[in-house]
Short mmCIF file of C-alpha atoms in Angstrom, two decimals:
data_model
loop_
_atom_site.label_atom_id
_atom_site.label_comp_id
_atom_site.label_asym_id
_atom_site.label_seq_id
_atom_site.Cartn_x
_atom_site.Cartn_y
_atom_site.Cartn_z
CA MET A 20 3.48 24.68 -11.17
CA GLN A 21 6.74 23.06 -12.24
CA LYS A 22 7.04 20.25 -14.76
CA LEU A 23 9.70 17.93 -13.33
CA THR A 24 9.39 15.26 -16.04
CA GLU A 25 6.87 14.33 -18.72
CA ARG A 26 5.01 12.30 -16.08
CA LEU A 27 5.57 14.37 -12.95
CA VAL A 28 4.42 17.90 -12.14
CA SER A 29 4.70 19.75 -8.84
CA TRP A 30 3.14 22.69 -7.01
CA ALA A 31 5.52 22.38 -4.04
CA SER A 32 8.02 25.19 -3.48
CA LEU A 33 9.27 23.40 -0.33
CA ILE A 34 10.20 19.81 -1.16
CA ASP A 35 13.25 17.64 -0.48
CA ASP A 36 15.18 15.54 -2.97
CA LYS A 37 14.12 12.20 -1.44
CA THR A 38 10.45 13.09 -1.88
CA VAL A 39 10.99 14.11 -5.50
CA GLU A 40 12.88 10.90 -6.23
CA GLN A 41 10.16 8.80 -4.61
CA ALA A 42 7.51 10.51 -6.76
CA ARG A 43 9.66 10.15 -9.86
CA THR A 44 9.94 6.41 -9.22
CA SER A 45 6.15 6.09 -8.91
CA SER A 46 5.63 8.12 -12.09
CA ARG A 47 7.58 5.53 -14.10
CA MET A 48 4.95 2.84 -13.50
CA PRO A 49 3.61 1.96 -16.98
CA PHE A 50 -0.06 2.65 -16.22
CA ILE A 51 0.31 6.27 -15.02
CA HIS A 52 -1.84 8.58 -17.19
CA PRO A 53 -0.98 11.30 -17.89
CA HIS A 54 1.21 12.29 -14.91
CA ILE A 55 1.48 12.35 -11.13
CA ALA A 56 0.67 15.73 -9.57
CA LEU A 57 2.60 16.65 -6.43
CA MET A 58 0.70 18.98 -4.11
CA PRO A 59 2.32 21.84 -2.16
CA ASP A 60 2.37 19.71 1.01
CA ALA A 61 4.12 16.71 -0.61
CA HIS A 62 6.48 14.70 1.59
CA LEU A 63 8.00 11.24 1.84
CA GLY A 64 5.47 8.44 2.34
CA LEU A 65 5.14 4.65 2.42
CA GLY A 66 5.87 3.55 -1.13
CA ALA A 67 4.06 6.51 -2.71
CA THR A 68 4.47 10.15 -1.76
CA VAL A 69 2.04 11.76 0.67
CA GLY A 70 0.50 14.79 -1.03
CA SER A 71 0.32 13.21 -4.48
CA VAL A 72 -2.41 12.65 -7.04
CA ILE A 73 -1.86 9.39 -8.93
CA PRO A 74 -4.01 8.62 -12.01
CA THR A 75 -3.77 5.04 -13.27
CA LEU A 76 -5.15 3.19 -16.29
CA GLY A 77 -6.50 -0.30 -15.58
CA ALA A 78 -4.68 -0.79 -12.28
CA ILE A 79 -4.47 0.53 -8.72
CA MET A 80 -1.55 0.46 -6.27
CA PRO A 81 -3.21 -0.06 -2.85
CA ALA A 82 -0.31 1.56 -0.98
CA ALA A 83 -0.76 4.67 -3.13
CA VAL A 84 -4.19 5.15 -1.57
CA GLY A 85 -2.74 5.06 1.93
CA VAL A 86 -3.36 2.75 4.86
CA ASP A 87 -5.94 5.02 6.53
CA ILE A 88 -8.52 4.62 3.76
CA GLY A 89 -10.93 7.55 3.55
CA CYS A 90 -9.04 9.71 6.04
CA GLY A 91 -10.24 13.28 5.78
CA MET A 92 -11.84 16.34 7.36
CA ILE A 93 -15.26 17.54 8.40
CA ALA A 94 -16.21 21.07 9.44
CA VAL A 95 -19.48 22.62 10.58
CA LYS A 96 -20.25 26.32 10.86
CA THR A 97 -22.54 27.11 13.80
CA GLN A 98 -24.77 30.03 14.72
CA PHE A 99 -22.47 30.95 17.61
CA THR A 100 -19.89 33.73 17.65
CA ALA A 101 -16.83 34.47 19.78
CA ALA A 102 -19.01 36.58 22.06
CA ASP A 103 -20.96 33.47 23.09
CA LEU A 104 -17.73 31.94 24.41
CA ASP A 105 -16.35 35.04 26.14
CA GLY A 106 -15.66 34.53 29.82
CA ARG A 107 -16.34 30.79 29.74
CA ASP A 108 -13.90 28.11 30.88
CA LEU A 109 -12.90 26.44 27.62
CA SER A 110 -11.05 23.68 29.49
CA GLU A 111 -14.49 22.44 30.56
CA LEU A 112 -15.60 22.22 26.92
CA ARG A 113 -12.40 20.40 25.95
CA GLN A 114 -12.87 17.84 28.70
CA GLN A 115 -16.53 17.33 27.76
CA ILE A 116 -15.48 16.56 24.18
CA GLU A 117 -12.74 14.21 25.39
CA ARG A 118 -15.27 12.30 27.48
CA ALA A 119 -17.79 12.07 24.62
CA ILE A 120 -15.38 10.81 21.94
CA PRO A 121 -12.90 7.96 22.45
CA LEU A 122 -9.47 9.34 21.63
CA SER A 123 -7.88 5.93 21.10
CA ALA A 124 -8.44 3.33 18.40
CA GLY A 125 -11.74 2.33 19.97
CA ARG A 126 -10.63 -1.13 21.07
CA ASP A 127 -11.49 -0.37 24.71
CA ASN A 128 -15.05 0.76 23.94
CA ARG A 129 -17.77 -1.32 25.52
CA LYS A 130 -20.85 0.63 24.49
CA ILE A 131 -22.35 1.64 21.14
CA VAL A 132 -24.21 4.93 21.60
CA ALA A 133 -27.63 5.53 20.07
CA THR A 134 -26.41 7.94 17.39
CA ALA A 135 -23.99 5.30 16.08
CA GLU A 136 -26.55 2.51 15.73
CA PRO A 137 -28.16 3.59 12.41
CA ARG A 138 -24.74 4.27 10.91
CA ILE A 139 -23.52 0.82 11.93
CA ALA A 140 -26.68 -0.71 10.42
CA GLU A 141 -25.96 1.16 7.17
CA LEU A 142 -22.39 -0.16 7.13
CA GLU A 143 -23.59 -3.71 7.84
CA ASP A 144 -25.94 -3.47 4.86
CA ARG A 145 -23.17 -2.09 2.63
CA ALA A 146 -20.79 -4.84 3.73
CA GLU A 147 -23.34 -7.50 2.84
CA LYS A 148 -23.78 -5.97 -0.61
CA ALA A 149 -19.98 -5.79 -0.97
CA GLU A 150 -19.88 -9.51 -0.13
CA PHE A 151 -17.47 -9.39 2.79
CA ASP A 152 -17.51 -9.51 6.58
CA PRO A 153 -15.66 -6.57 8.19
CA ALA A 154 -15.24 -8.69 11.33
CA SER A 155 -12.79 -10.85 9.38
CA TYR A 156 -10.46 -7.84 9.56
CA ALA A 157 -11.43 -6.36 12.94
CA GLY A 158 -14.00 -8.00 15.20
CA HIS A 159 -14.52 -4.77 17.15
CA TRP A 160 -15.07 -2.52 14.10
CA ARG A 161 -18.50 -1.40 15.30
CA HIS A 162 -16.98 0.01 18.48
CA GLN A 163 -14.45 1.98 16.44
CA LEU A 164 -17.15 4.07 14.78
CA GLY A 165 -17.01 7.44 16.52
CA SER A 166 -13.41 7.12 17.75
CA LEU A 167 -10.75 9.69 16.87
CA GLY A 168 -7.50 7.73 16.84
CA SER A 169 -4.00 9.09 17.30
CA GLY A 170 -1.21 10.84 15.42
CA ASN A 171 -2.32 13.97 13.60
CA HIS A 172 -6.04 13.33 14.11
CA PHE A 173 -7.74 16.13 16.02
CA ILE A 174 -10.92 17.94 17.02
CA GLU A 175 -11.00 21.74 17.14
CA ILE A 176 -13.34 24.55 18.01
CA SER A 177 -12.33 27.48 15.82
CA LEU A 178 -13.27 31.03 14.90
CA ASP A 179 -13.29 32.39 11.36
CA GLU A 180 -12.40 35.91 10.19
CA ASN A 181 -15.89 37.08 11.20
CA ASP A 182 -15.60 35.47 14.68
CA ASP A 183 -18.17 32.81 13.77
CA VAL A 184 -17.68 29.50 15.61
CA TRP A 185 -16.79 26.37 13.63
CA MET A 186 -16.35 22.75 14.71
CA PHE A 187 -13.55 21.01 12.81
CA LEU A 188 -12.11 17.49 12.98
CA HIS A 189 -9.76 15.10 11.18
CA SER A 190 -10.00 11.30 11.18
CA GLY A 191 -10.44 8.26 8.94
CA SER A 192 -11.53 4.64 8.78
CA ARG A 193 -9.80 3.66 12.01
CA GLY A 194 -8.28 0.20 12.49
CA ILE A 195 -10.67 -1.53 10.10
CA GLY A 196 -9.56 0.61 7.14
CA ASN A 197 -5.92 0.07 8.02
CA ARG A 198 -6.33 -3.72 8.06
CA ILE A 199 -8.25 -3.72 4.77
CA ALA A 200 -5.49 -1.63 3.18
CA LYS A 201 -2.65 -3.79 4.50
CA HIS A 202 -4.40 -6.98 3.38
CA HIS A 203 -4.71 -5.77 -0.21
CA ILE A 204 -1.17 -4.36 -0.28
CA GLY A 205 -0.07 -7.88 0.68
CA VAL A 206 -2.23 -9.43 -2.04
CA ALA A 207 -0.71 -7.13 -4.66
CA GLN A 208 2.80 -7.95 -3.49
CA ARG A 209 2.16 -11.71 -3.56
CA LEU A 210 0.78 -11.45 -7.10
CA ALA A 211 3.86 -9.53 -8.20
CA THR A 212 6.05 -12.31 -6.82
CA GLN A 213 3.88 -15.01 -8.37
CA TRP A 214 4.04 -13.44 -11.83
CA TRP A 215 7.71 -12.45 -11.66
CA ILE A 216 6.89 -8.74 -11.87
CA GLU A 217 9.90 -6.58 -11.03
CA LEU A 218 8.93 -3.50 -9.04
CA PRO A 219 11.06 -0.45 -8.19
CA HIS A 220 9.61 -0.69 -4.66
CA PRO A 221 7.43 -3.41 -3.05
CA ASP A 222 4.79 -0.82 -2.07
CA LEU A 223 4.22 -0.02 -5.74
CA ALA A 224 2.66 -3.46 -6.22
CA TYR A 225 -0.63 -3.19 -8.08
CA LEU A 226 -3.91 -4.94 -8.77
CA VAL A 227 -5.11 -5.23 -12.38
CA GLU A 228 -8.62 -4.14 -13.34
CA GLY A 229 -10.82 -7.06 -14.39
CA THR A 230 -9.31 -9.55 -11.94
CA PRO A 231 -11.14 -10.90 -8.87
CA GLU A 232 -8.48 -9.38 -6.62
CA PHE A 233 -9.07 -5.92 -8.08
CA SER A 234 -12.84 -6.21 -7.81
CA ARG A 235 -12.68 -7.30 -4.18
CA TYR A 236 -10.31 -4.43 -3.34
CA ILE A 237 -12.62 -1.84 -4.90
CA ARG A 238 -15.65 -3.18 -3.02
CA GLU A 239 -13.87 -3.15 0.32
CA LEU A 240 -12.12 0.17 -0.41
CA ARG A 241 -15.45 1.88 -1.06
CA TRP A 242 -16.89 0.41 2.12
CA ALA A 243 -13.94 1.71 4.14
CA GLN A 244 -14.23 5.14 2.54
CA HIS A 245 -17.86 5.28 3.61
CA PHE A 246 -16.95 4.09 7.11
CA ALA A 247 -14.52 7.03 7.35
CA LEU A 248 -17.17 9.51 6.21
CA LEU A 249 -19.73 8.19 8.72
CA ASN A 250 -17.08 8.07 11.45
CA ARG A 251 -16.50 11.81 11.01
CA GLU A 252 -20.24 12.48 10.96
CA GLU A 253 -20.72 10.50 14.18
CA MET A 254 -17.96 12.39 15.97
CA MET A 255 -19.18 15.74 14.66
CA ASP A 256 -22.67 15.07 16.01
CA ARG A 257 -21.15 14.33 19.42
CA VAL A 258 -19.04 17.51 19.33
CA ALA A 259 -22.14 19.52 18.42
CA ASN A 260 -24.01 17.96 21.32
CA GLN A 261 -21.25 18.91 23.75
CA LEU A 262 -20.92 22.45 22.41
CA GLY A 263 -24.69 22.89 22.67
CA ARG A 264 -24.66 21.68 26.26
CA PHE A 265 -21.73 23.93 27.09
CA LEU A 266 -23.59 27.00 25.77
CA ASP A 267 -27.06 25.83 26.91
CA THR A 268 -28.31 26.18 23.32
CA PRO A 269 -28.56 23.48 20.65
CA VAL A 270 -26.20 23.91 17.72
CA GLU A 271 -27.75 25.18 14.49
CA GLU A 272 -25.70 24.06 11.50
CA ARG A 273 -25.14 26.81 8.95
CA GLU A 274 -22.83 24.72 6.73
CA ARG A 275 -21.28 21.22 6.73
CA ILE A 276 -18.33 20.03 4.61
CA ASN A 277 -17.05 16.44 4.74
CA CYS A 278 -14.20 15.44 2.41
CA HIS A 279 -11.71 12.57 2.03
CA HIS A 280 -8.00 13.06 1.39
CA ASN A 281 -6.87 9.38 1.23
CA PHE A 282 -9.07 7.70 -1.37
CA THR A 283 -9.59 6.49 -4.94
CA GLU A 284 -12.30 7.42 -7.45
CA SER A 285 -12.95 6.61 -11.11
CA GLU A 286 -12.79 9.89 -13.06
CA MET A 287 -12.33 11.29 -16.58
CA HIS A 288 -9.04 13.15 -17.18
CA PHE A 289 -7.25 14.00 -20.40
CA GLY A 290 -9.65 11.95 -22.48
CA LYS A 291 -9.35 8.74 -20.46
CA ARG A 292 -11.25 7.16 -17.58
CA VAL A 293 -8.67 6.62 -14.88
CA TRP A 294 -8.51 5.59 -11.24
CA VAL A 295 -7.36 8.67 -9.33
CA SER A 296 -5.68 7.85 -6.03
CA ARG A 297 -5.33 10.95 -3.87
CA LYS A 298 -2.85 10.14 -1.12
CA GLY A 299 -2.99 13.30 0.96
CA ALA A 300 -4.97 15.47 -1.46
CA ILE A 301 -8.60 16.57 -1.80
CA MET A 302 -10.91 16.89 -4.79
CA ALA A 303 -10.94 20.49 -6.00
CA ASP A 304 -13.09 20.55 -9.12
CA GLU A 305 -14.61 23.95 -9.82
CA GLY A 306 -16.89 25.18 -7.04
CA ARG A 307 -16.40 22.15 -4.75
CA PRO A 308 -15.98 23.10 -1.08
CA GLY A 309 -12.98 21.63 0.72
CA LEU A 310 -10.95 21.76 3.92
CA ILE A 311 -7.21 22.26 4.35
CA PRO A 312 -6.04 22.13 7.98
CA GLY A 313 -2.87 23.63 9.31
CA SER A 314 -0.93 22.00 12.12
CA MET A 315 -1.56 22.38 15.85
CA GLY A 316 -1.63 26.08 16.72
CA THR A 317 -1.87 27.38 13.15
CA ALA A 318 -4.65 28.42 10.77
CA SER A 319 -6.92 26.09 8.81
CA TYR A 320 -8.79 26.92 5.62
CA VAL A 321 -12.24 26.45 4.16
CA VAL A 322 -11.68 26.53 0.41
CA GLU A 323 -13.40 26.20 -2.94
CA GLY A 324 -11.91 24.28 -5.86
CA ARG A 325 -10.81 26.05 -9.04
CA GLY A 326 -10.91 22.91 -11.21
CA ASP A 327 -7.31 23.05 -12.40
CA PRO A 328 -7.03 20.28 -15.03
CA VAL A 329 -3.27 19.71 -14.73
CA SER A 330 -3.69 18.97 -11.00
CA LEU A 331 -6.49 16.55 -11.94
CA ASN A 332 -8.88 18.83 -10.05
CA SER A 333 -6.98 18.45 -6.77
CA SER A 334 -5.44 20.48 -3.97
CA PRO A 335 -3.32 19.89 -0.85
CA HIS A 336 -4.79 18.33 2.28
CA GLY A 337 -2.76 20.13 4.94
CA ALA A 338 0.63 21.51 5.88
CA GLY A 339 2.74 18.40 5.21
CA ARG A 340 5.51 17.23 7.51
CA GLU A 341 9.07 18.57 7.35
CA TYR A 342 10.27 16.54 10.34
CA SER A 343 9.47 12.90 11.01
CA ARG A 344 7.85 12.14 14.35
CA SER A 345 11.10 10.87 15.84
CA ALA A 346 13.08 13.82 14.46
CA ALA A 347 10.54 16.29 15.87
CA ARG A 348 10.87 14.75 19.33
CA LYS A 349 14.64 15.10 19.16
CA THR A 350 14.54 18.66 17.78
CA PHE A 351 11.83 20.51 19.72
CA THR A 352 11.02 21.02 23.39
CA HIS A 353 7.88 21.03 25.50
CA GLU A 354 8.40 24.74 26.14
CA GLN A 355 8.40 25.41 22.39
CA LEU A 356 5.13 23.50 22.10
CA ARG A 357 3.62 25.57 24.91
CA GLU A 358 4.70 28.77 23.19
CA ALA A 359 3.20 27.62 19.86
CA MET A 360 -0.10 26.82 21.59
CA ARG A 361 -0.30 30.05 23.60
CA GLY A 362 -3.90 31.26 23.78
CA ILE A 363 -5.34 27.87 22.73
CA GLU A 364 -7.03 25.51 25.17
CA TYR A 365 -5.36 22.09 24.81
CA ARG A 366 -4.14 19.16 26.89
CA ASP A 367 -0.64 20.27 27.91
CA THR A 368 1.53 17.18 27.53
CA ASP A 369 4.79 16.36 25.79
CA ALA A 370 2.95 13.42 24.16
CA PHE A 371 2.02 15.89 21.41
CA LEU A 372 5.57 17.12 20.79
CA ASP A 373 5.78 15.34 17.43
CA GLU A 374 2.76 17.41 16.33
CA ILE A 375 4.36 20.79 17.11
CA PRO A 376 3.68 23.30 14.27
CA GLN A 377 7.42 23.61 13.53
CA ALA A 378 7.43 19.93 12.46
CA TYR A 379 5.26 20.90 9.47
CA LYS A 380 5.64 23.11 6.45
CA PRO A 381 4.33 26.66 7.02
CA ILE A 382 0.65 26.48 6.09
CA ASP A 383 0.70 29.99 4.60
CA ARG A 384 3.44 28.87 2.19
CA VAL A 385 1.40 25.79 1.24
CA MET A 386 -1.67 27.94 0.60
CA ALA A 387 0.34 30.39 -1.51
CA ASP A 388 1.55 27.47 -3.64
CA ALA A 389 -2.07 26.30 -3.96
CA ALA A 390 -3.43 29.64 -5.18
CA ASP A 391 -4.19 28.26 -8.66
CA LEU A 392 -5.88 25.17 -7.21
CA VAL A 393 -8.31 26.64 -4.66
CA SER A 394 -9.71 29.97 -3.52
CA VAL A 395 -9.97 30.66 0.23
CA ARG A 396 -13.45 31.20 1.65
CA HIS A 397 -12.63 31.26 5.37
CA VAL A 398 -9.52 31.26 7.55
CA LEU A 399 -10.05 29.46 10.85
CA ARG A 400 -8.07 30.01 14.06
CA GLN A 401 -8.44 27.34 16.71
CA ILE A 402 -9.35 28.18 20.29
CA VAL A 403 -9.85 24.60 21.58
CA ASN A 404 -7.73 21.65 20.48
CA VAL A 405 -8.34 17.95 21.24
CA LYS A 406 -5.74 15.41 20.10
CA GLY A 407 -5.95 11.63 19.87
CA ASP A 408 -3.99 9.47 22.29
#
């Protein structure tokens, strides 16, 4: 850990000057307490740095939570081993998963499957209690539940160091969470203009605790976080169903971990109750299980938190980009992607070039930097990869 300023600490051994300056700017906001913690995967983000833990007193910056509210990971350990998959055509399993789970934003869905119905009913009840109508943001939000999305969202079938089979996926609150986030970022920015508040960056606009705008944001934020959690559960149940069909044996869950990495919670740190916004970071209080994925073609990790107080009980959420999507497309080739994915069943297309492992920080370096934040329980190597469109 390196103390960059009185209000900024970092665990990142690989970090560029622009990212550090962005985090330093955020750390100067008057309500930061006691400091911003940069995770090993920290990189430049919208307004606030991705891979940062931002504790605030009496205020929240909606952009510091991220626009995919509740984005995170879920993993399930099964009773199967590598031997159960030997000799089988894994492309068939990949295609079954791709048919069972919409890989787009969900806007083209026309059917709500039976497993999604009780989860949608739960979200409808929560929305009523939160006193808002999700349809005011996205009329098709119900059809988005159980959809993967695009970008770095994925579904994987993996093996751990003991050759046990795991199901692993990454997604968030889909279009509805994005629209909720953007609405409240806009509200915060309009209030800053109304009250002549000078900001170092428009995306550091904030909502003040005790105001109606703050209260509404928290209610809708919590709803979106729960949508993201249920969205992952819905997709995981579908993956389990397809894996069970593929192996002619129902999946028996040995362990399930579901954790956010774009979210806000009210927590006690350094003697104060603060709002902790983890934008690309997971909770890592002592003994808490967590998930840290690598990039396409690399290892992912099942971890356990060490409860490091300076990090505000946090750890990284993944590898962290070194190249932007456009820069990756200009730098790397389809052949390099194929080489990186050798031995892994995936959809071979240059559409995924911006997700090539070389576009990210080396995950082993990130995990070495995180040694004081988490202990590693399992190392997963993917054998089937499904990416969002």
